Amino acid sequence: MADREGTLRGRVVAVTGGGRGIGRAVVLAAAAQGANVAIAYHDSEAGAKDVAHQARGYGVDAEVFACDVTDREHVFGFIQGAEKCYGRVDGLVNNAGIMPDSPFLEMTVEEWDRVIATDLTSAFHACQAVIPGMLERGRGSIVNIASRLGLTGWPGVAHYASAKAGVVALAKSISREFGQRGVRANCVAPGVTNTDMGRTVMEGEVGRRRMAELPLGRFGEPEEVADCVVFLLSDASSLLIGQTLNPNSGGLMP
Ligand code: NDP
């Protein structure tokens, strides 16, 4: 049912990787709060169309866009397409990401470059595409999905952890450069979350051990991460800029 009084009522929110996992949950949480949504997908076309259909159930508009976030032209096409549909983009969520396992000494330059392109440079492209419009209107909120591993580092994923540390610094830098002109950028750094990516480390003895170490005693659900993202997109977080929220079951208390 439409929540016409939602915290994002009438806003336009663009989400990369919106066809599944955390991105999907963000799209639906934003739509539930009244945002019109632009959903980018790469492989998950059916998932993106399905989430758009579900989003429309909240009484908002939802459009899907094919977009490989490693391709600058695709990313600009996505943002410009959303602006053309809706007249503007008020909120951007840089969510798309990959986390392949690569022991450091075996990591190839190609593997390193692919992860940096997907998890970090993609956000650079999207921010450059979206910020001019936000500056014209004097308002905008950007949320980068980081990771607990970007704050701690982790064996076997040096590329991923480095990229995730990068999106935190990117959000702080954008905030310092554009905050006085109304653009805020923040991050959400989830711990292990129940998605295709998260499930790779949730199962078996390793997963049980990790879970037991968490003060909350359980892993996160994508909807719980999405609630943090929607908060940062909304005016309820108007004083938060260059910050990182950590929905991680207490696994790291920075
Ligand atoms: P999933 O593996 O479930 O989903 C990954 C998403 O990224 C998909 O929507 C996928 O789109 C998209 N994607 C990957 N490569 C590209 C590309 N080249 N171009 C466009 N889209 C792409 O992961 P999660 O939902 O769990 O992850 C979402 C974000 O959260 C990521 O940035 C991840 O690093 C971060 N995160 C996740 C954690 C977890 O435990 N799950 C923990 C901490 C952070 P498609 O399917 O359309 O190809």
CSV table of C-alpha atoms and ligand atoms in Angstrom, one decimal:
chain,number,residue,atom,x,y,z
A,1,MET,CA,0.0,0.0,0.0
A,2,ALA,CA,1.3,3.5,-0.8
A,3,ASP,CA,2.7,5.4,2.1
A,4,ARG,CA,2.0,8.9,0.9
A,5,GLU,CA,3.5,10.3,4.1
A,6,GLY,CA,6.8,8.5,3.7
A,7,THR,CA,10.1,10.1,4.4
A,8,LEU,CA,11.0,10.0,0.7
A,9,ARG,CA,7.7,11.1,-0.6
A,10,GLY,CA,8.1,12.6,-4.1
A,11,ARG,CA,11.8,12.1,-4.2
A,12,VAL,CA,13.6,10.2,-7.0
A,13,VAL,CA,16.1,7.6,-5.9
A,14,ALA,CA,18.5,5.7,-8.3
A,15,VAL,CA,20.0,2.4,-7.2
A,16,THR,CA,22.8,0.4,-8.9
A,17,GLY,CA,22.5,-3.4,-8.7
A,18,GLY,CA,18.8,-3.1,-7.7
A,19,GLY,CA,17.7,-6.4,-9.1
A,20,ARG,CA,18.7,-8.5,-6.2
A,21,GLY,CA,20.2,-8.6,-2.7
A,22,ILE,CA,20.7,-5.4,-0.7
A,23,GLY,CA,20.0,-3.2,-3.8
A,24,ARG,CA,16.6,-4.9,-4.2
A,25,ALA,CA,15.8,-4.3,-0.5
A,26,VAL,CA,16.9,-0.6,-0.9
A,27,VAL,CA,14.6,-0.1,-3.9
A,28,LEU,CA,11.6,-1.5,-2.0
A,29,ALA,CA,12.3,0.4,1.2
A,30,ALA,CA,12.7,3.6,-0.8
A,31,ALA,CA,9.5,3.0,-2.7
A,32,ALA,CA,7.7,2.2,0.6
A,33,GLN,CA,8.7,5.6,1.8
A,34,GLY,CA,7.2,7.2,-1.3
A,35,ALA,CA,10.2,7.5,-3.7
A,36,ASN,CA,10.0,7.1,-7.4
A,37,VAL,CA,12.8,4.6,-8.2
A,38,ALA,CA,15.3,4.1,-11.0
A,39,ILE,CA,16.7,0.6,-10.9
A,40,ALA,CA,19.9,-0.4,-12.6
A,41,TYR,CA,20.7,-4.0,-13.3
A,42,HIS,CA,23.5,-5.9,-15.1
A,43,ASP,CA,22.6,-9.6,-15.3
A,44,SER,CA,19.4,-9.6,-13.2
A,45,GLU,CA,17.0,-8.3,-15.7
A,46,ALA,CA,14.1,-10.4,-14.5
A,47,GLY,CA,14.9,-9.6,-10.9
A,48,ALA,CA,14.9,-5.8,-11.7
A,49,LYS,CA,11.6,-6.0,-13.6
A,50,ASP,CA,10.1,-7.9,-10.7
A,51,VAL,CA,11.3,-5.4,-8.1
A,52,ALA,CA,10.0,-2.6,-10.2
A,53,HIS,CA,6.6,-4.3,-10.3
A,54,GLN,CA,6.7,-4.7,-6.5
A,55,ALA,CA,7.8,-1.1,-6.1
A,56,ARG,CA,4.8,0.2,-8.1
A,57,GLY,CA,2.6,-1.6,-5.6
A,58,TYR,CA,3.5,1.3,-3.2
A,59,GLY,CA,1.9,3.8,-5.6
A,60,VAL,CA,5.2,5.1,-7.0
A,61,ASP,CA,6.9,5.0,-10.4
A,62,ALA,CA,9.6,2.5,-11.1
A,63,GLU,CA,11.8,2.2,-14.2
A,64,VAL,CA,14.6,-0.3,-15.0
A,65,PHE,CA,17.9,0.4,-16.8
A,66,ALA,CA,20.5,-2.0,-18.1
A,67,CYS,CA,23.9,-0.8,-16.7
A,68,ASP,CA,27.3,-2.3,-16.4
A,69,VAL,CA,28.7,-0.1,-13.7
A,70,THR,CA,32.3,-0.6,-14.9
A,71,ASP,CA,31.3,1.2,-18.1
A,72,ARG,CA,31.3,5.0,-17.7
A,73,GLU,CA,29.0,5.5,-20.6
A,74,HIS,CA,26.5,3.0,-19.2
A,75,VAL,CA,26.6,4.8,-15.8
A,76,PHE,CA,26.0,8.2,-17.3
A,77,GLY,CA,23.3,6.7,-19.5
A,78,PHE,CA,21.6,5.3,-16.3
A,79,ILE,CA,21.7,8.7,-14.5
A,80,GLN,CA,20.7,10.7,-17.5
A,81,GLY,CA,17.9,8.2,-18.3
A,82,ALA,CA,16.5,8.6,-14.7
A,83,GLU,CA,16.7,12.3,-15.0
A,84,LYS,CA,14.9,12.2,-18.3
A,85,CYS,CA,12.1,10.0,-16.8
A,86,TYR,CA,11.7,11.9,-13.6
A,87,GLY,CA,13.1,15.3,-14.2
A,88,ARG,CA,15.9,14.8,-11.6
A,89,VAL,CA,17.7,12.4,-9.2
A,90,ASP,CA,17.5,13.3,-5.5
A,91,GLY,CA,19.2,10.3,-4.1
A,92,LEU,CA,21.9,7.9,-5.5
A,93,VAL,CA,22.8,4.6,-4.0
A,94,ASN,CA,26.1,3.1,-5.2
A,95,ASN,CA,25.3,-0.5,-4.3
A,96,ALA,CA,26.6,-2.7,-7.1
A,97,GLY,CA,29.6,-4.8,-6.1
A,98,ILE,CA,31.6,-8.0,-6.3
A,99,MET,CA,33.8,-9.9,-3.8
A,100,PRO,CA,35.8,-12.6,-5.5
A,101,ASP,CA,38.2,-14.6,-3.3
A,102,SER,CA,41.9,-14.0,-4.3
A,103,PRO,CA,44.8,-14.8,-2.1
A,104,PHE,CA,47.0,-11.8,-2.2
A,105,LEU,CA,50.1,-13.3,-3.8
A,106,GLU,CA,48.1,-15.0,-6.5
A,107,MET,CA,45.9,-11.9,-7.3
A,108,THR,CA,46.4,-10.9,-10.9
A,109,VAL,CA,46.3,-7.3,-12.0
A,110,GLU,CA,43.2,-8.1,-14.0
A,111,GLU,CA,41.4,-9.3,-10.8
A,112,TRP,CA,42.5,-6.3,-8.9
A,113,ASP,CA,41.4,-3.9,-11.7
A,114,ARG,CA,38.0,-5.7,-12.1
A,115,VAL,CA,37.2,-5.3,-8.4
A,116,ILE,CA,38.3,-1.7,-8.2
A,117,ALA,CA,36.3,-0.9,-11.4
A,118,THR,CA,33.2,-2.5,-10.1
A,119,ASP,CA,33.3,-1.5,-6.4
A,120,LEU,CA,35.0,1.9,-6.5
A,121,THR,CA,35.4,3.5,-9.9
A,122,SER,CA,31.7,2.8,-10.6
A,123,ALA,CA,30.9,5.1,-7.7
A,124,PHE,CA,33.2,7.8,-9.1
A,125,HIS,CA,31.4,7.6,-12.4
A,126,ALA,CA,27.9,7.8,-10.8
A,127,CYS,CA,28.8,10.7,-8.5
A,128,GLN,CA,30.2,12.7,-11.4
A,129,ALA,CA,27.0,12.0,-13.4
A,130,VAL,CA,24.6,12.9,-10.6
A,131,ILE,CA,26.2,15.7,-8.7
A,132,PRO,CA,25.8,18.5,-11.4
A,133,GLY,CA,22.0,18.1,-11.2
A,134,MET,CA,22.0,18.0,-7.4
A,135,LEU,CA,24.0,21.3,-7.3
A,136,GLU,CA,21.6,23.0,-9.6
A,137,ARG,CA,18.8,22.1,-7.2
A,138,GLY,CA,20.9,22.7,-4.1
A,139,ARG,CA,20.0,19.3,-2.7
A,140,GLY,CA,21.1,15.7,-3.0
A,141,SER,CA,22.0,12.6,-0.9
A,142,ILE,CA,24.5,10.0,-2.0
A,143,VAL,CA,24.9,6.7,-0.2
A,144,ASN,CA,27.8,4.4,-1.0
A,145,ILE,CA,27.5,0.8,0.2
A,146,ALA,CA,30.9,0.1,1.8
A,147,SER,CA,31.7,-3.0,4.0
A,148,ARG,CA,32.9,-3.8,7.4
A,149,LEU,CA,35.9,-5.4,5.6
A,150,GLY,CA,36.8,-2.0,4.2
A,151,LEU,CA,37.4,-0.8,7.8
A,152,THR,CA,39.2,-3.9,9.1
A,153,GLY,CA,40.9,-5.3,6.0
A,154,TRP,CA,40.5,-9.1,5.3
A,155,PRO,CA,42.7,-11.9,4.0
A,156,GLY,CA,41.9,-13.0,0.5
A,157,VAL,CA,40.0,-9.9,-0.5
A,158,ALA,CA,42.6,-7.1,-0.5
A,159,HIS,CA,41.1,-5.6,-3.7
A,160,TYR,CA,37.6,-5.6,-2.2
A,161,ALA,CA,38.6,-4.2,1.1
A,162,SER,CA,40.7,-1.5,-0.6
A,163,ALA,CA,37.8,-0.5,-2.9
A,164,LYS,CA,35.4,-0.4,0.1
A,165,ALA,CA,37.8,1.8,2.1
A,166,GLY,CA,37.9,3.9,-1.1
A,167,VAL,CA,34.2,4.6,-1.2
A,168,VAL,CA,34.3,5.8,2.4
A,169,ALA,CA,37.0,8.3,1.5
A,170,LEU,CA,35.1,9.2,-1.7
A,171,ALA,CA,32.0,10.1,0.4
A,172,LYS,CA,34.0,12.2,2.8
A,173,SER,CA,35.7,14.0,-0.1
A,174,ILE,CA,32.5,14.7,-1.9
A,175,SER,CA,30.9,15.9,1.3
A,176,ARG,CA,33.8,18.4,2.0
A,177,GLU,CA,33.6,19.6,-1.6
A,178,PHE,CA,29.9,20.0,-2.0
A,179,GLY,CA,28.3,20.0,1.5
A,180,GLN,CA,27.9,23.7,1.6
A,181,ARG,CA,25.9,23.5,-1.7
A,182,GLY,CA,23.5,21.0,-0.3
A,183,VAL,CA,25.0,17.6,-1.4
A,184,ARG,CA,25.6,15.1,1.4
A,185,ALA,CA,27.4,11.8,0.8
A,186,ASN,CA,27.5,9.0,3.5
A,187,CYS,CA,28.2,5.3,3.6
A,188,VAL,CA,26.6,2.2,5.0
A,189,ALA,CA,29.1,-0.5,5.8
A,190,PRO,CA,27.2,-3.8,6.4
A,191,GLY,CA,28.6,-6.9,8.1
A,192,VAL,CA,27.7,-10.3,6.7
A,193,THR,CA,24.2,-10.0,5.2
A,194,ASN,CA,21.9,-12.7,3.9
A,195,THR,CA,22.3,-12.3,0.1
A,196,ASP,CA,24.0,-14.3,-2.6
A,197,MET,CA,27.3,-12.6,-1.7
A,198,GLY,CA,26.8,-12.9,2.1
A,199,ARG,CA,25.7,-16.6,1.9
A,200,THR,CA,29.2,-17.5,0.6
A,201,VAL,CA,30.5,-16.9,4.2
A,202,MET,CA,27.4,-17.7,6.2
A,203,GLU,CA,27.4,-21.4,5.8
A,204,GLY,CA,29.3,-24.3,7.5
A,205,GLU,CA,31.7,-24.3,10.4
A,206,VAL,CA,33.3,-20.9,9.5
A,207,GLY,CA,29.9,-19.3,9.3
A,208,ARG,CA,28.8,-20.7,12.7
A,209,ARG,CA,32.1,-19.5,14.2
A,210,ARG,CA,31.6,-16.0,12.8
A,211,MET,CA,28.1,-15.8,13.9
A,212,ALA,CA,29.0,-16.8,17.5
A,213,GLU,CA,31.4,-13.9,17.7
A,214,LEU,CA,28.7,-11.4,16.9
A,215,PRO,CA,27.3,-9.5,19.9
A,216,LEU,CA,23.9,-9.8,18.3
A,217,GLY,CA,24.4,-13.5,17.7
A,218,ARG,CA,23.0,-13.4,14.1
A,219,PHE,CA,23.8,-12.1,10.6
A,220,GLY,CA,22.0,-9.2,9.0
A,221,GLU,CA,19.0,-9.2,6.6
A,222,PRO,CA,19.1,-7.0,3.5
A,223,GLU,CA,16.0,-5.1,4.7
A,224,GLU,CA,17.9,-4.1,7.9
A,225,VAL,CA,20.7,-2.6,5.8
A,226,ALA,CA,18.1,-0.9,3.5
A,227,ASP,CA,16.6,0.9,6.5
A,228,CYS,CA,19.9,2.5,7.2
A,229,VAL,CA,20.2,3.6,3.5
A,230,VAL,CA,16.7,5.1,3.4
A,231,PHE,CA,17.5,7.0,6.6
A,232,LEU,CA,20.6,8.5,5.0
A,233,LEU,CA,18.6,9.4,1.8
A,234,SER,CA,16.0,11.2,3.8
A,235,ASP,CA,15.9,14.5,5.6
A,236,ALA,CA,15.8,12.6,8.9
A,237,SER,CA,19.6,12.4,8.6
A,238,SER,CA,20.1,16.1,7.6
A,239,LEU,CA,23.0,16.6,9.9
A,240,LEU,CA,24.9,13.4,8.8
A,241,ILE,CA,27.5,14.1,6.1
A,242,GLY,CA,30.7,12.1,5.4
A,243,GLN,CA,29.6,9.5,7.9
A,244,THR,CA,29.5,5.7,7.9
A,245,LEU,CA,26.7,3.7,9.5
A,246,ASN,CA,27.6,0.2,10.5
A,247,PRO,CA,24.7,-2.3,10.5
A,248,ASN,CA,27.0,-5.3,11.4
A,249,SER,CA,25.4,-7.0,14.4
A,250,GLY,CA,28.1,-5.4,16.5
A,251,GLY,CA,30.9,-7.3,14.7
A,252,LEU,CA,32.9,-4.1,14.6
A,253,MET,CA,32.2,-1.1,16.9
A,254,PRO,CA,34.4,1.6,15.4
B,1,NDP,P1,24.9,-9.7,-4.4
B,1,NDP,O1,26.0,-10.5,-4.9
B,1,NDP,O2,23.6,-10.3,-3.9
B,1,NDP,O3,24.5,-8.6,-5.5
B,1,NDP,C1,25.5,-7.9,-6.2
B,1,NDP,C2,24.8,-6.8,-7.0
B,1,NDP,O4,25.8,-6.1,-7.7
B,1,NDP,C3,23.8,-7.3,-8.0
B,1,NDP,O5,22.7,-6.5,-8.0
B,1,NDP,C4,24.6,-7.2,-9.3
B,1,NDP,O6,23.8,-6.9,-10.4
B,1,NDP,C5,25.4,-6.0,-9.0
B,1,NDP,N1,26.6,-6.0,-9.9
B,1,NDP,C6,27.7,-6.7,-9.8
B,1,NDP,N2,28.6,-6.4,-10.8
B,1,NDP,C7,28.0,-5.4,-11.6
B,1,NDP,C8,28.3,-4.7,-12.7
B,1,NDP,N3,29.5,-4.9,-13.4
B,1,NDP,N4,27.4,-3.8,-13.2
B,1,NDP,C9,26.3,-3.6,-12.6
B,1,NDP,N5,25.9,-4.2,-11.5
B,1,NDP,C10,26.7,-5.2,-11.0
B,1,NDP,O7,25.5,-8.8,-3.3
B,1,NDP,P2,24.8,-7.9,-2.1
B,1,NDP,O8,23.5,-7.5,-2.4
B,1,NDP,O9,25.1,-8.6,-0.8
B,1,NDP,O10,25.8,-6.7,-2.2
B,1,NDP,C11,25.4,-5.4,-2.4
B,1,NDP,C12,26.5,-4.4,-1.9
B,1,NDP,O11,26.6,-4.7,-0.5
B,1,NDP,C13,27.8,-4.7,-2.5
B,1,NDP,O12,28.5,-3.5,-2.8
B,1,NDP,C14,28.6,-5.5,-1.5
B,1,NDP,O13,30.0,-5.4,-1.6
B,1,NDP,C15,28.0,-4.9,-0.2
B,1,NDP,N6,28.2,-5.7,1.0
B,1,NDP,C16,27.5,-6.9,1.1
B,1,NDP,C17,27.7,-7.7,2.2
B,1,NDP,C18,27.1,-9.0,2.4
B,1,NDP,O14,27.4,-9.7,3.3
B,1,NDP,N7,26.1,-9.4,1.6
B,1,NDP,C19,28.5,-7.2,3.3
B,1,NDP,C20,29.1,-5.9,3.1
B,1,NDP,C21,28.9,-5.2,2.0
B,1,NDP,P3,23.2,-8.1,-11.4
B,1,NDP,O15,22.7,-9.2,-10.6
B,1,NDP,O16,22.1,-7.4,-12.2
B,1,NDP,O17,24.4,-8.5,-12.3
